[in-house]
CSV table of C-alpha atoms and ligand atoms in Angstrom, one decimal:
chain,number,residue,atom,x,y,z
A,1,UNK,CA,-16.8,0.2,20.4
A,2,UNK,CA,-19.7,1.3,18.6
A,3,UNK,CA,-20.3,4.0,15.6
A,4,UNK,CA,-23.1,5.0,13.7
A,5,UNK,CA,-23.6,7.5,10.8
A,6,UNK,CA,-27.7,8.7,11.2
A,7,UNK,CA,-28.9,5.2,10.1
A,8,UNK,CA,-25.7,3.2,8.8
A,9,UNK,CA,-24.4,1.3,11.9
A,10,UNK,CA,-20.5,1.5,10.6
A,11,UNK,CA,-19.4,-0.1,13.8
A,12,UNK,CA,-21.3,-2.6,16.0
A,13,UNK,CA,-19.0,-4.2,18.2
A,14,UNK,CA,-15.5,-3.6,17.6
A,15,UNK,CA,-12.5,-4.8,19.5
A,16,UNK,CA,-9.1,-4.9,18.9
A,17,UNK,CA,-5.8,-5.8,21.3
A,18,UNK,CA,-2.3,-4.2,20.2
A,19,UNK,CA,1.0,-5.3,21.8
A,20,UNK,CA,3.7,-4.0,21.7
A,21,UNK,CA,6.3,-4.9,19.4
A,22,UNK,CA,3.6,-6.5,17.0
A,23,UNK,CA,2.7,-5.9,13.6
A,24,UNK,CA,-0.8,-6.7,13.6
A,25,UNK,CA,-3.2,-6.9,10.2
A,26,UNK,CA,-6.7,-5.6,10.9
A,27,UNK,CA,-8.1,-7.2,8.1
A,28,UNK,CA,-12.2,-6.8,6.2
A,29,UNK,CA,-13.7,-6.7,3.5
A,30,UNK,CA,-15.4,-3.5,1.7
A,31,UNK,CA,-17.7,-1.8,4.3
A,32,UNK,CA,-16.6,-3.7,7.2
A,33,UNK,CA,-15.7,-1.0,9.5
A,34,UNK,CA,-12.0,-0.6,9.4
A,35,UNK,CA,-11.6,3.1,8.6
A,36,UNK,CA,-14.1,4.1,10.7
A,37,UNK,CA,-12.6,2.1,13.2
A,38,UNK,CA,-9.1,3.8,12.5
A,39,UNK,CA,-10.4,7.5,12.5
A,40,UNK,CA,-11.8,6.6,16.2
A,41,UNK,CA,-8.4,5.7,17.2
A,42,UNK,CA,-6.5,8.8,15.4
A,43,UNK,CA,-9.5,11.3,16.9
A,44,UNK,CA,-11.0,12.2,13.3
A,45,UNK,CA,-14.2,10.9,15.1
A,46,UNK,CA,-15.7,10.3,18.2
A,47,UNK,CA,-17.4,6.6,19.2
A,48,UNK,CA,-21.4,6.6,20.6
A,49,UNK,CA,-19.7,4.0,23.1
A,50,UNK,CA,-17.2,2.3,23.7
A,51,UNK,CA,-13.3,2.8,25.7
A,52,UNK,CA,-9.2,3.4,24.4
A,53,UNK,CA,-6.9,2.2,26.8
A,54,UNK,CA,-3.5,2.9,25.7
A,55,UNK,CA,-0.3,1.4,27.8
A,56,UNK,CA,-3.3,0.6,29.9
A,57,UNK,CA,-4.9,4.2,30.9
A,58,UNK,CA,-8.0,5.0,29.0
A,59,UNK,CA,-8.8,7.9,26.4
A,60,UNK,CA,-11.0,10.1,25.1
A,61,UNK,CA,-9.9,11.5,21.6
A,62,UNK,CA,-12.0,14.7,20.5
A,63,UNK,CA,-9.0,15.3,18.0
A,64,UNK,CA,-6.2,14.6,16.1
A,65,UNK,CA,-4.0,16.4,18.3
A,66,UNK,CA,-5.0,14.4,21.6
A,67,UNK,CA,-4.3,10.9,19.5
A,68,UNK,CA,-0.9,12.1,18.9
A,69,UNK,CA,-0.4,13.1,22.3
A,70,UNK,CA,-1.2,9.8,23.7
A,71,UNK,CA,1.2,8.0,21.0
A,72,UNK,CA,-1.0,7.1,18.3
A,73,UNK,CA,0.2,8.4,14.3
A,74,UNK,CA,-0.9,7.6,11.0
A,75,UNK,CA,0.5,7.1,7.5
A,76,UNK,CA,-1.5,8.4,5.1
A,77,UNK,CA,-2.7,6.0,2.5
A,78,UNK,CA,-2.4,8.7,-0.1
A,79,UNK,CA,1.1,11.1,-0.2
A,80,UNK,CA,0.0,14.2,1.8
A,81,UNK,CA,3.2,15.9,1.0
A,82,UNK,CA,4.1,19.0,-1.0
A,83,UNK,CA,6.8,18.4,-3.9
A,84,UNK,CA,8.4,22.3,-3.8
A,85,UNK,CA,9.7,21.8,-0.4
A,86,UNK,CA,12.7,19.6,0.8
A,87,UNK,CA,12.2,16.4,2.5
A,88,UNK,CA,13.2,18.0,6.2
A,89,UNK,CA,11.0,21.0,5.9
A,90,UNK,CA,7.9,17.7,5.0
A,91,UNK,CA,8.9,15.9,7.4
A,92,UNK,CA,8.5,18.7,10.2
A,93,UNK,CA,5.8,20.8,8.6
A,94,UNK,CA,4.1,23.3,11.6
A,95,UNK,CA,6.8,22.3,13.8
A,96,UNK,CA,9.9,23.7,12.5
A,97,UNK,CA,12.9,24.2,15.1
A,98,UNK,CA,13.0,28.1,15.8
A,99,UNK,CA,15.7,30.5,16.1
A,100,UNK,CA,14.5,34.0,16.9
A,101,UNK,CA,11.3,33.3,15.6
A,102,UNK,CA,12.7,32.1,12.3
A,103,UNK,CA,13.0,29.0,11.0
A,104,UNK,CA,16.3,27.3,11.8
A,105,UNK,CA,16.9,25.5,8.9
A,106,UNK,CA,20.3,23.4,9.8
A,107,UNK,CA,19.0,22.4,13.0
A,108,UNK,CA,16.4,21.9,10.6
A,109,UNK,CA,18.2,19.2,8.2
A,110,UNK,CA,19.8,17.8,11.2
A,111,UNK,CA,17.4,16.5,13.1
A,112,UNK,CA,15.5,15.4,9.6
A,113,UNK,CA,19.2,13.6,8.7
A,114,UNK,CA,19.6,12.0,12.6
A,115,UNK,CA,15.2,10.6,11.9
A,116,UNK,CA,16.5,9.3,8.7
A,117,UNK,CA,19.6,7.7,9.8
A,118,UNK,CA,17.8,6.1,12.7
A,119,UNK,CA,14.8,4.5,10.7
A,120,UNK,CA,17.7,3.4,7.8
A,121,UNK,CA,16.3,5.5,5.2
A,122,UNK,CA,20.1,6.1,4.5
A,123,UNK,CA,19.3,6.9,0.7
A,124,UNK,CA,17.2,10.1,1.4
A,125,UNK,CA,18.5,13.2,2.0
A,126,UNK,CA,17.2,16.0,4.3
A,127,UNK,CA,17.6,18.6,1.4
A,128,UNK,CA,16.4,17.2,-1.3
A,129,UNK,CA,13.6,18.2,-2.8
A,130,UNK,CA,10.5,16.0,-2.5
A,131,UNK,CA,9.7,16.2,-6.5
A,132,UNK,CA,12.8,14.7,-7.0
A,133,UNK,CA,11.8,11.9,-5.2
A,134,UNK,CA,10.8,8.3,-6.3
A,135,UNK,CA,7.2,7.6,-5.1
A,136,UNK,CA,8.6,4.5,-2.9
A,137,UNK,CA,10.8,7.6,-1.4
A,138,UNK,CA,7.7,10.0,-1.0
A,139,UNK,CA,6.0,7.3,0.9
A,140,UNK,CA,9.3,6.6,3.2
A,141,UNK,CA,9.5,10.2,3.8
A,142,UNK,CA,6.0,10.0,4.8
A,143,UNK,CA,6.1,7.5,7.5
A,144,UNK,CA,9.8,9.7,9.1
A,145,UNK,CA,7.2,12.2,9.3
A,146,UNK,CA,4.9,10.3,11.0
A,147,UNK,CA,7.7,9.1,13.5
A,148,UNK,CA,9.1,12.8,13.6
A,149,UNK,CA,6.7,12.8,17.0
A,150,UNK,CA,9.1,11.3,19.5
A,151,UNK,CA,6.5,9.6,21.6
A,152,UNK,CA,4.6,7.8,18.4
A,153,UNK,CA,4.4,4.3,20.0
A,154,UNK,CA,1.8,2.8,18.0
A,155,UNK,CA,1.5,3.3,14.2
A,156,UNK,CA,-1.4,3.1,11.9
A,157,UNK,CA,-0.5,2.2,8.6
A,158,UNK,CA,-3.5,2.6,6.0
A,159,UNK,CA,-2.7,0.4,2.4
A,160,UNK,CA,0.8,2.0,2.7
A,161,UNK,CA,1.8,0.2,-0.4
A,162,UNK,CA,-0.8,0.9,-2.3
A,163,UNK,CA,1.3,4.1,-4.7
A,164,UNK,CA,4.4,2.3,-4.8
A,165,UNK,CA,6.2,-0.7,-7.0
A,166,UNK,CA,6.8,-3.9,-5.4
A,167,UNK,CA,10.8,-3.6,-5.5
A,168,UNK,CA,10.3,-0.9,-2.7
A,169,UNK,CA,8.0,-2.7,-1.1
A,170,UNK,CA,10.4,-5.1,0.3
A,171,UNK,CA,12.2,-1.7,1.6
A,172,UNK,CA,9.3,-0.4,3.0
A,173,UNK,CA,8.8,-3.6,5.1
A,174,UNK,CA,12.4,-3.7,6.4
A,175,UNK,CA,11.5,0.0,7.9
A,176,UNK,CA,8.3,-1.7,9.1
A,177,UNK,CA,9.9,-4.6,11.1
A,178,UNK,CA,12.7,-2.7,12.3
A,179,UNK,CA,10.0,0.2,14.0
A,180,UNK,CA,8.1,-2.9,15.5
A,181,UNK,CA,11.7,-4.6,16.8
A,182,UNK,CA,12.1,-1.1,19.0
A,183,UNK,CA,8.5,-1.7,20.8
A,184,UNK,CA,6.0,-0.1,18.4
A,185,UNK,CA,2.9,-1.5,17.7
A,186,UNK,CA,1.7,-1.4,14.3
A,187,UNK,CA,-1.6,-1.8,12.8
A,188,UNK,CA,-1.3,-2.4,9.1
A,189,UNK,CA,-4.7,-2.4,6.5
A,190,UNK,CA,-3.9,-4.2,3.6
A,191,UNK,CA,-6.4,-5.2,1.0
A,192,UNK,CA,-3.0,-8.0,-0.5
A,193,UNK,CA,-3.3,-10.8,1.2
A,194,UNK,CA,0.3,-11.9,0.6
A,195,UNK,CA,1.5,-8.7,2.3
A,196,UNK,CA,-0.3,-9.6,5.4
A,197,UNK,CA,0.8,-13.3,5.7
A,198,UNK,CA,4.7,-12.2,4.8
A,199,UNK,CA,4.6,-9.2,6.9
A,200,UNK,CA,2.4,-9.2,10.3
A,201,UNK,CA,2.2,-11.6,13.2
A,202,UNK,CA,-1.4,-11.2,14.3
A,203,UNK,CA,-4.6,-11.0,12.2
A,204,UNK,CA,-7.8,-9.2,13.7
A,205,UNK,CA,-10.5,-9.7,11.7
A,206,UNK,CA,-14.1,-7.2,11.4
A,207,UNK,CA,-17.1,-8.2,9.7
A,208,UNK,CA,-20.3,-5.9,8.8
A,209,UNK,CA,-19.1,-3.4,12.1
A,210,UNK,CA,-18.3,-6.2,14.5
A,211,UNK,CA,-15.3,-8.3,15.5
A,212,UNK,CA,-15.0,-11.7,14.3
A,213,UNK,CA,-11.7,-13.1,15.5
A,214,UNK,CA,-8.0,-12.8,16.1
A,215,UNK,CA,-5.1,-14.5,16.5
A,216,UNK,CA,-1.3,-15.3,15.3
A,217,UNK,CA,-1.2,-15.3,11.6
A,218,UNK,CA,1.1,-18.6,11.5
A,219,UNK,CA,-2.2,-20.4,13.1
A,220,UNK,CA,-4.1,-19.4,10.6
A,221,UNK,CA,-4.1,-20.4,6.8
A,222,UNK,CA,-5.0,-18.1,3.9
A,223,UNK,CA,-8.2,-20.2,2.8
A,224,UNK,CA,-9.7,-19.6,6.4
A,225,UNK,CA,-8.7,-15.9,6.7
A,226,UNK,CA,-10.8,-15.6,4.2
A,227,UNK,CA,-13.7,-17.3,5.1
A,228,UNK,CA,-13.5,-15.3,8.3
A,229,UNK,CA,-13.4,-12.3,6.0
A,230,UNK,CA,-16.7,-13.0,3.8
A,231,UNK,CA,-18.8,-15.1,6.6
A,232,UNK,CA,-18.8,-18.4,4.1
A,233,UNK,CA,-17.7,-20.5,2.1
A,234,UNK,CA,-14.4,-19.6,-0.2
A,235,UNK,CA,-15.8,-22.2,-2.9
A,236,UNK,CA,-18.9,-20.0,-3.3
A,237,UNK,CA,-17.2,-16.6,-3.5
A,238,UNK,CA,-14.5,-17.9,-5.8
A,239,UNK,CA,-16.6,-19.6,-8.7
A,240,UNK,CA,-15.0,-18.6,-11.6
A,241,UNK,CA,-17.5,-16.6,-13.9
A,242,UNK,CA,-14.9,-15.7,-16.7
A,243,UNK,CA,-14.8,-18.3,-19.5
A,244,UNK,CA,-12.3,-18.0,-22.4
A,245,UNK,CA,-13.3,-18.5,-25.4
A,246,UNK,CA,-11.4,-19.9,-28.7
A,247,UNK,CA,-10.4,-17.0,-30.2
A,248,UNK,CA,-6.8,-15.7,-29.8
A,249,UNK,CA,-6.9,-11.9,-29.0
A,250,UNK,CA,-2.8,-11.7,-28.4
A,251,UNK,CA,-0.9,-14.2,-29.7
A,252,UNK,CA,3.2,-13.4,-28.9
A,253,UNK,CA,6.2,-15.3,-30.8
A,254,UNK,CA,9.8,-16.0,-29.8
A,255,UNK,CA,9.9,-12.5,-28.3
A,256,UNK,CA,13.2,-11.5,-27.5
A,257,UNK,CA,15.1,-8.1,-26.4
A,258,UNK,CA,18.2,-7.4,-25.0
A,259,UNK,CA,19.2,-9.4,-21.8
A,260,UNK,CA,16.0,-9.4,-20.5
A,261,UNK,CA,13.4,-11.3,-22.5
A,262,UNK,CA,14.3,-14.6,-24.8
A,263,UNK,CA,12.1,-16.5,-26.7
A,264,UNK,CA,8.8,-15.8,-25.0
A,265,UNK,CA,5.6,-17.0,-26.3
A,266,UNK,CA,1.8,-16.7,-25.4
A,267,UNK,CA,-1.4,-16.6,-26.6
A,268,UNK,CA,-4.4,-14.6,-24.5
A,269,UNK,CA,-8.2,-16.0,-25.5
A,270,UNK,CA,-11.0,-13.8,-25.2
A,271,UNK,CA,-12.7,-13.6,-21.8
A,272,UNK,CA,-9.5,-14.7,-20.5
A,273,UNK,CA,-7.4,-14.0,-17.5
A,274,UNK,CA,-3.4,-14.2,-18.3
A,275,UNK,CA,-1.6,-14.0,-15.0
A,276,UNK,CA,2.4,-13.5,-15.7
A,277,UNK,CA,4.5,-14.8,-13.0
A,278,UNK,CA,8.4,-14.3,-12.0
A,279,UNK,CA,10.4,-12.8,-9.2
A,280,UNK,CA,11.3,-9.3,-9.4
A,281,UNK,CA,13.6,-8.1,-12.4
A,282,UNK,CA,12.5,-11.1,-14.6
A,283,UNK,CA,11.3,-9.1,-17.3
A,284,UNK,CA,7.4,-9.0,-17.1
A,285,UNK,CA,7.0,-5.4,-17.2
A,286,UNK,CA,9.3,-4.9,-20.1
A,287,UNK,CA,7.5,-7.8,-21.6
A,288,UNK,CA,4.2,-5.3,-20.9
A,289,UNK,CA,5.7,-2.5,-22.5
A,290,UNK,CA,7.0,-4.0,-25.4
A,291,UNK,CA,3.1,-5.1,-26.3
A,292,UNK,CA,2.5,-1.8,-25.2
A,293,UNK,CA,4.9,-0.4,-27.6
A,294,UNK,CA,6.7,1.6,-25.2
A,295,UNK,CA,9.6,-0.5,-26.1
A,296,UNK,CA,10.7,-2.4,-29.5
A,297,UNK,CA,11.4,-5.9,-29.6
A,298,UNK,CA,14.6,-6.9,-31.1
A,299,UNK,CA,13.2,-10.5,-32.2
A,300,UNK,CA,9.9,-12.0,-32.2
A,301,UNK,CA,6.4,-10.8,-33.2
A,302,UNK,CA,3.0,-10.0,-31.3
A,303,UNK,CA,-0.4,-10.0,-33.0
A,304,UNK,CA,-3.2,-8.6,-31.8
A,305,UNK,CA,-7.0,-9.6,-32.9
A,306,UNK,CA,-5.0,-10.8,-35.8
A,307,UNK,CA,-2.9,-7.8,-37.2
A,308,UNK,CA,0.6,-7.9,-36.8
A,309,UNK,CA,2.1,-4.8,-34.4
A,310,UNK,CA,5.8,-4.1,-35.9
A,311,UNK,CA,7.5,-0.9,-33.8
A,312,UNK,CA,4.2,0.2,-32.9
A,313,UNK,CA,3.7,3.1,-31.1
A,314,UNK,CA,2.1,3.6,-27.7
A,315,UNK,CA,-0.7,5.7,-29.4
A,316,UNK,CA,-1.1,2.9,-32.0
A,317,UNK,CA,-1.6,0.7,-29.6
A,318,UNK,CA,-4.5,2.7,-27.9
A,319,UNK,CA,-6.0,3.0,-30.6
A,320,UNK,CA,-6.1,-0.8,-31.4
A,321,UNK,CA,-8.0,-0.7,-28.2
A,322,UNK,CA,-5.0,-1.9,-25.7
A,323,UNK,CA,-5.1,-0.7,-22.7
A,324,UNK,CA,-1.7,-0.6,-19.7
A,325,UNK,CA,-2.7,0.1,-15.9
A,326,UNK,CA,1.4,0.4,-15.6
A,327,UNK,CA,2.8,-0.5,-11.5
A,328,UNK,CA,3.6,2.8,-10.7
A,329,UNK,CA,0.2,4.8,-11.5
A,330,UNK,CA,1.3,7.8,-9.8
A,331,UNK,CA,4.5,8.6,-11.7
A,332,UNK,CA,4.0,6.5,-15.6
A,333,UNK,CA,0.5,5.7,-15.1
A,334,UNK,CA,-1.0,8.9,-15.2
A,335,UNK,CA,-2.8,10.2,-18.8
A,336,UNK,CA,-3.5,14.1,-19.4
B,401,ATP,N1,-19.2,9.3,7.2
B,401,ATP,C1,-20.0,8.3,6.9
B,401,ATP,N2,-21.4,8.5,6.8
B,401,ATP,C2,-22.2,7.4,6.5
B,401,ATP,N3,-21.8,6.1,6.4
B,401,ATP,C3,-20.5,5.9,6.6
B,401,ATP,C4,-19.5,6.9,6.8
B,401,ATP,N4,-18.3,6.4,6.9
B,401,ATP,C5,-18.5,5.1,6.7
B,401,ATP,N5,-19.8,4.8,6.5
B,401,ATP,C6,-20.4,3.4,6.3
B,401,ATP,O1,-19.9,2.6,7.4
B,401,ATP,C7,-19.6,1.3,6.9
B,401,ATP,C8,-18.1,1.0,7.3
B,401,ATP,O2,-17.3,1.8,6.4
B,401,ATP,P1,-15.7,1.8,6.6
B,401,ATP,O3,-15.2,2.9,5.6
B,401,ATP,O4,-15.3,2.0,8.0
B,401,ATP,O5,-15.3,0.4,6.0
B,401,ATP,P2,-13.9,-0.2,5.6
B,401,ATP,O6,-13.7,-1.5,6.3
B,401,ATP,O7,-12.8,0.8,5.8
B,401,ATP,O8,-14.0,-0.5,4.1
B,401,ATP,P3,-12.9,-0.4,2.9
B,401,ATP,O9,-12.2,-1.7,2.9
B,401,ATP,O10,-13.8,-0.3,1.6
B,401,ATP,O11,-12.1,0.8,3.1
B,401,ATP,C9,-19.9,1.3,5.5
B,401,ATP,O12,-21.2,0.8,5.3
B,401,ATP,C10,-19.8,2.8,5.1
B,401,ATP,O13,-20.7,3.0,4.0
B,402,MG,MG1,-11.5,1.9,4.5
């Protein structure tokens, strides 16, 4: 398949081979074609050349509406869907049962509670209001709607983690390898690396508009994925260019609060990189709002360039010049 925009070449060469019952990474860096690629297959745009074959017959997608109709559906990277109304009237938006050309609003919920039972979503229901909703919900409710069409057999999944905490993650991948047990094929675009090795089976690879490779991801390791990815080297792309100095710009001490944290201590350098490590539930983001001063230690002291922070506040600690990019930016992230 081939796709250019006046002089930009977005796609040379593309190919791409989806069974059934796979869940298969398309996978490229910035630029390399994958969006482009997708809106060709979900009839946003149209190729200068190339063919679709789906279950084997070709196609020719001028919209949105034909992609659908031959079985293709997308989950939007960002939440398309509107907070005043309940989760069955999002999930079949435009396509409401009728009853005398009203809206029949308890076949309505039924057939949103039989969707949600069926893809295990068993926590959501039909009438609740989609405010009310955690963002790991929103985007669950987002992918019943893009299995409300019956005949979806091949999903396109777009960073579908990228609004939501990694606890529901692991719920959102359940969903995902139960939909691909039933037969569907799903392509999944993930800029995480460790998603795509715990979560697909095959790896497609696109480089500068063409295809590179493909193949099972258990044949492949992460170090040449990568190298596929950039065209080189990893040792080249990887130099490390940050070098910490001496001087301590957050020193913590026998930090301690309530079950969760005991005894932690750290120092952070400038020009240095701190990664924190633990499973889920081990305390790192409370550790991150205690520094933050969203929370106040019971035990333990945190300096920062120097100056002791005792039951700071949040706006203190702004002002100090710290700064929180929090895990959920849609719903504690945001700043007005
Ligand atoms: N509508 C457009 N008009 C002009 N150039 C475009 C258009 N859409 C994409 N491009 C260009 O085509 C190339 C491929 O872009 P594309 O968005 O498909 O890459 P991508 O693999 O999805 O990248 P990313 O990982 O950043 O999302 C890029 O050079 C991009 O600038
Ligand atoms: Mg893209």
């Amino acid at each position: 398949m081939r796709k250019a925009f006046g002089e930009v070449v977005a796609l040379k060469r593309a190919e791409f081979i989806l069974k059934r019952g796979s869940i298969h990474a398309l996978c490229g860096g910035n630029g390399a074609g994958k969006s482009t690629f997708l809106s060709i297959l979900m009839g946003f745009i149209t190729p200068d050349s190339g063919h679709v074959f789906v279950n084997g017959k070709e196609q020719h997608f001028d919209n949105p509406k034909q992609a659908l109709a031959a079985g293709i559906t997308i989950v939007q990277q960002e939440l398309s869907t509107i907070p005043d109304l309940s989760v069955a009237e999002n999930i079949y938006l435009g396509n409401e049962p009728k009853k005398m050309g009203f809206v029949d609003f308890s076949q309505l919920n039924q057939q949103a509670q039989n969707l949600l039972d069926d893809l295990g979503f068993n926590d959501i229901s039909p009438q609740a209001k989609m405010r009310d909703l955690s963002v790991a919900e929103q985007q669950l409710v987002e992918i019943a709607k893009a299995l409300s069409h019956a005949n979806a057999d091949i999903i396109i999944m777009d960073e579908p983690t990228s609004a939501i905490g990694e606890e529901d993650v692991q719920k959102l991948f359940q969903s995902i390898r139960a939909l691909a047990e039933r037969g569907k094929g799903i392509i999944y675009v993930s800029h995480r690396l460790s998603e795509i090795f715990e979560l697909a089976d095959m790896f497609t690879i696109f480089r500068d508009g063409s295809y590179i490779c493909e193949g099972a991801i258990q044949d492949i390791t992460r170090e040449r994925l990568i190298e596929h990815i950039i065209g080189g080297e990893l040792s080249q792309e990887f130099a490390k260019f940050n070098i910490p100095s001496d001087d301590i710009v957050l020193e913590v001490n026998s930090l301690s609060w309530k079950n969760k944290l005991h005894q932690i201590n750290f120092q952070l350098r400038q020009g240095e990189i701190l990664g924190i490590y633990g499973l889920v539930g081990s305390g790192r983001s409370e550790l991150l709002d205690i520094i933050f001063g969203l929370e106040q230690a019971d035990q333990g002291s945190i300096y920062f360039q120097g100056q002791k922070l005792e039951r700071h506040s949040v706006k203190k600690a702004i002002n100090l010049g710290l700064a929180y990019v929090t895990e959920d930016r849609k719903a504690s992230g945001l700043v007005l």
